[in-house]
Amino acid sequence: MRIAPLAERPDLVHQVAVWGHGEWGPFDPGSTLESRLAHVRESLNVAQIPITFVALADDGTAVGTAALILDDLEGDPRNPWLASVYVPPAHRKRGIASALVRAVEDAARRIGHRRLYLFTSTAPRLYQSLGWRPLETRDYRGETIQVMDRTL
């Protein structure tokens, strides 16, 4: 497995958008697959935010994704954010999410950021195990989320 910027594999834009829309679309009012596709296409960068990464199996198939974006939590002035970390269920528990998180952290550091933020409703223990620090718990779009940060 290797982690690559989605810009190296633009043929996977649709797959990444489908994953994102399926996982988070219900929590994003007004979101459509088309709007998700547009956001993913905007992240075909390697040295500026937004950047999307894909985890690629040895045969080149996508087995996960994560992004570095400027704003993720509506109304929150902090930035940038680790966002859209997704690994399909059949590929979980193999270290893919951890590798994606590290790739996003490295990209943020290369660009010159010294702190990174995220929010999660499902995986705070994963992020804590990777050195992320809980900052606050709040309700957001009907979910209880944990906002976290990491010094890079």
mmCIF file of C-alpha atoms in Angstrom:
data_model
loop_
_atom_site.group_PDB
_atom_site.id
_atom_site.type_symbol
_atom_site.label_atom_id
_atom_site.label_comp_id
_atom_site.label_asym_id
_atom_site.label_seq_id
_atom_site.Cartn_x
_atom_site.Cartn_y
_atom_site.Cartn_z
ATOM 1 C CA MET A 1 0.000 0.000 0.000
ATOM 2 C CA ARG A 2 1.103 3.556 -0.665
ATOM 3 C CA ILE A 3 -0.369 7.005 -0.047
ATOM 4 C CA ALA A 4 -0.490 9.418 -2.990
ATOM 5 C CA PRO A 5 -2.015 12.805 -3.720
ATOM 6 C CA LEU A 6 -5.261 12.342 -5.619
ATOM 7 C CA ALA A 7 -3.687 14.647 -8.239
ATOM 8 C CA GLU A 8 -1.579 11.613 -9.261
ATOM 9 C CA ARG A 9 -4.729 9.541 -9.771
ATOM 10 C CA PRO A 10 -7.499 11.849 -11.050
ATOM 11 C CA ASP A 11 -9.283 8.750 -12.349
ATOM 12 C CA LEU A 12 -10.250 8.120 -8.696
ATOM 13 C CA VAL A 13 -12.069 11.455 -8.183
ATOM 14 C CA HIS A 14 -15.475 9.834 -8.665
ATOM 15 C CA GLN A 15 -14.718 7.016 -6.197
ATOM 16 C CA VAL A 16 -13.538 9.485 -3.537
ATOM 17 C CA ALA A 17 -16.646 11.629 -4.069
ATOM 18 C CA VAL A 18 -18.959 8.614 -3.811
ATOM 19 C CA TRP A 19 -17.306 7.570 -0.546
ATOM 20 C CA GLY A 20 -17.564 11.077 0.888
ATOM 21 C CA HIS A 21 -21.147 11.597 -0.175
ATOM 22 C CA GLY A 22 -22.170 8.196 1.172
ATOM 23 C CA GLU A 23 -20.455 8.706 4.511
ATOM 24 C CA TRP A 24 -21.164 12.389 5.236
ATOM 25 C CA GLY A 25 -23.791 13.531 2.723
ATOM 26 C CA PRO A 26 -26.694 12.927 5.126
ATOM 27 C CA PHE A 27 -25.092 15.315 7.652
ATOM 28 C CA ASP A 28 -24.403 18.084 5.129
ATOM 29 C CA PRO A 29 -27.629 19.911 4.238
ATOM 30 C CA GLY A 30 -27.924 20.559 0.525
ATOM 31 C CA SER A 31 -25.022 18.281 -0.344
ATOM 32 C CA THR A 32 -25.265 16.307 -3.570
ATOM 33 C CA LEU A 33 -22.915 13.910 -5.289
ATOM 34 C CA GLU A 34 -22.295 16.625 -7.881
ATOM 35 C CA SER A 35 -21.291 19.166 -5.228
ATOM 36 C CA ARG A 36 -19.020 16.573 -3.609
ATOM 37 C CA LEU A 37 -17.427 15.884 -7.006
ATOM 38 C CA ALA A 38 -16.738 19.606 -7.421
ATOM 39 C CA HIS A 39 -15.087 19.806 -3.979
ATOM 40 C CA VAL A 40 -12.941 16.760 -4.684
ATOM 41 C CA ARG A 41 -11.851 18.155 -8.069
ATOM 42 C CA GLU A 42 -10.819 21.401 -6.324
ATOM 43 C CA SER A 43 -8.467 19.360 -4.142
ATOM 44 C CA LEU A 44 -6.328 17.972 -6.979
ATOM 45 C CA ASN A 45 -3.306 19.799 -5.566
ATOM 46 C CA VAL A 46 0.025 18.709 -4.147
ATOM 47 C CA ALA A 47 1.507 21.865 -2.592
ATOM 48 C CA GLN A 48 -1.470 24.020 -1.623
ATOM 49 C CA ILE A 49 -4.671 23.530 0.339
ATOM 50 C CA PRO A 50 -7.001 21.765 -0.395
ATOM 51 C CA ILE A 51 -5.200 18.466 -0.997
ATOM 52 C CA THR A 52 -6.840 15.050 -1.103
ATOM 53 C CA PHE A 53 -4.838 11.860 -0.632
ATOM 54 C CA VAL A 54 -5.694 8.290 -1.567
ATOM 55 C CA ALA A 55 -4.411 5.045 -0.145
ATOM 56 C CA LEU A 56 -3.609 2.667 -2.986
ATOM 57 C CA ALA A 57 -3.424 -1.099 -2.704
ATOM 58 C CA ASP A 58 -0.543 -2.862 -4.454
ATOM 59 C CA ASP A 59 -2.773 -3.371 -7.509
ATOM 60 C CA GLY A 60 -3.554 0.369 -7.656
ATOM 61 C CA THR A 61 -7.111 0.242 -6.362
ATOM 62 C CA ALA A 62 -8.184 2.899 -3.885
ATOM 63 C CA VAL A 63 -8.576 1.643 -0.316
ATOM 64 C CA GLY A 64 -9.003 4.942 1.526
ATOM 65 C CA THR A 65 -8.865 8.712 1.407
ATOM 66 C CA ALA A 66 -8.223 11.790 3.546
ATOM 67 C CA ALA A 67 -7.959 15.514 2.901
ATOM 68 C CA LEU A 68 -6.227 18.653 4.104
ATOM 69 C CA ILE A 69 -8.661 21.563 3.864
ATOM 70 C CA LEU A 70 -8.799 25.126 5.110
ATOM 71 C CA ASP A 71 -12.246 25.084 6.765
ATOM 72 C CA ASP A 72 -14.250 22.082 7.922
ATOM 73 C CA LEU A 73 -16.306 23.159 10.920
ATOM 74 C CA GLU A 74 -18.840 25.813 9.965
ATOM 75 C CA GLY A 75 -18.345 29.003 11.988
ATOM 76 C CA ASP A 76 -14.998 27.930 13.470
ATOM 77 C CA PRO A 77 -12.082 30.272 12.661
ATOM 78 C CA ARG A 78 -9.352 27.673 13.260
ATOM 79 C CA ASN A 79 -7.526 26.147 10.316
ATOM 80 C CA PRO A 80 -6.356 24.019 8.542
ATOM 81 C CA TRP A 81 -8.267 20.763 9.051
ATOM 82 C CA LEU A 82 -7.710 17.067 8.572
ATOM 83 C CA ALA A 83 -10.984 15.978 6.976
ATOM 84 C CA SER A 84 -12.809 13.225 5.132
ATOM 85 C CA VAL A 85 -10.766 10.317 6.470
ATOM 86 C CA TYR A 86 -12.484 7.251 5.058
ATOM 87 C CA VAL A 87 -11.487 3.614 4.666
ATOM 88 C CA PRO A 88 -14.086 1.151 3.329
ATOM 89 C CA PRO A 89 -15.118 -1.437 5.937
ATOM 90 C CA ALA A 90 -13.407 -4.322 4.103
ATOM 91 C CA HIS A 91 -10.038 -2.551 4.431
ATOM 92 C CA ARG A 92 -10.199 -1.330 8.027
ATOM 93 C CA LYS A 93 -7.908 -2.401 10.891
ATOM 94 C CA ARG A 94 -4.860 -2.475 8.581
ATOM 95 C CA GLY A 95 -3.276 0.880 9.448
ATOM 96 C CA ILE A 96 -4.620 2.621 6.347
ATOM 97 C CA ALA A 97 -6.364 5.431 8.226
ATOM 98 C CA SER A 98 -3.235 6.030 10.314
ATOM 99 C CA ALA A 99 -1.085 6.256 7.175
ATOM 100 C CA LEU A 100 -3.537 8.701 5.602
ATOM 101 C CA VAL A 101 -3.535 10.868 8.731
ATOM 102 C CA ARG A 102 0.281 10.958 8.718
ATOM 103 C CA ALA A 103 0.294 11.962 5.026
ATOM 104 C CA VAL A 104 -2.045 14.879 5.742
ATOM 105 C CA GLU A 105 0.040 15.931 8.750
ATOM 106 C CA ASP A 106 3.201 15.848 6.626
ATOM 107 C CA ALA A 107 1.566 17.921 3.876
ATOM 108 C CA ALA A 108 0.378 20.549 6.362
ATOM 109 C CA ARG A 109 3.873 20.734 7.855
ATOM 110 C CA ARG A 110 5.509 21.098 4.398
ATOM 111 C CA ILE A 111 3.141 23.958 3.548
ATOM 112 C CA GLY A 112 4.182 25.706 6.760
ATOM 113 C CA HIS A 113 1.397 24.978 9.236
ATOM 114 C CA ARG A 114 2.312 24.148 12.814
ATOM 115 C CA ARG A 115 -1.099 23.023 14.066
ATOM 116 C CA LEU A 116 -3.866 20.964 12.510
ATOM 117 C CA TYR A 117 -7.485 20.437 13.592
ATOM 118 C CA LEU A 118 -10.118 17.764 13.071
ATOM 119 C CA PHE A 119 -13.519 16.800 14.304
ATOM 120 C CA THR A 120 -14.934 13.326 14.654
ATOM 121 C CA SER A 121 -18.052 11.678 15.958
ATOM 122 C CA THR A 122 -16.791 8.128 15.494
ATOM 123 C CA ALA A 123 -13.033 7.761 15.983
ATOM 124 C CA PRO A 124 -11.606 9.918 18.792
ATOM 125 C CA ARG A 125 -9.588 6.986 20.167
ATOM 126 C CA LEU A 126 -7.884 6.442 16.814
ATOM 127 C CA TYR A 127 -6.794 10.067 16.666
ATOM 128 C CA GLN A 128 -5.693 10.139 20.314
ATOM 129 C CA SER A 129 -3.523 7.087 19.625
ATOM 130 C CA LEU A 130 -1.864 9.125 16.849
ATOM 131 C CA GLY A 131 -1.058 12.037 19.170
ATOM 132 C CA TRP A 132 -4.139 14.203 18.689
ATOM 133 C CA ARG A 133 -5.434 16.157 21.693
ATOM 134 C CA PRO A 134 -9.143 16.573 22.542
ATOM 135 C CA LEU A 135 -10.144 20.246 22.715
ATOM 136 C CA GLU A 136 -13.911 20.273 23.108
ATOM 137 C CA THR A 137 -17.099 18.305 22.634
ATOM 138 C CA ARG A 138 -20.068 19.949 20.983
ATOM 139 C CA ASP A 139 -23.242 19.282 19.050
ATOM 140 C CA TYR A 140 -22.947 19.822 15.311
ATOM 141 C CA ARG A 141 -25.680 19.083 12.777
ATOM 142 C CA GLY A 142 -27.389 16.639 15.105
ATOM 143 C CA GLU A 143 -24.215 14.771 16.079
ATOM 144 C CA THR A 144 -21.995 14.979 19.140
ATOM 145 C CA ILE A 145 -18.505 15.677 17.870
ATOM 146 C CA GLN A 146 -15.056 15.847 19.408
ATOM 147 C CA VAL A 147 -12.853 18.701 18.156
ATOM 148 C CA MET A 148 -9.162 17.809 18.350
ATOM 149 C CA ASP A 149 -5.811 19.318 17.431
ATOM 150 C CA ARG A 150 -2.240 18.252 16.885
ATOM 151 C CA THR A 151 0.925 20.287 17.003
ATOM 152 C CA LEU A 152 3.011 19.436 13.967
#
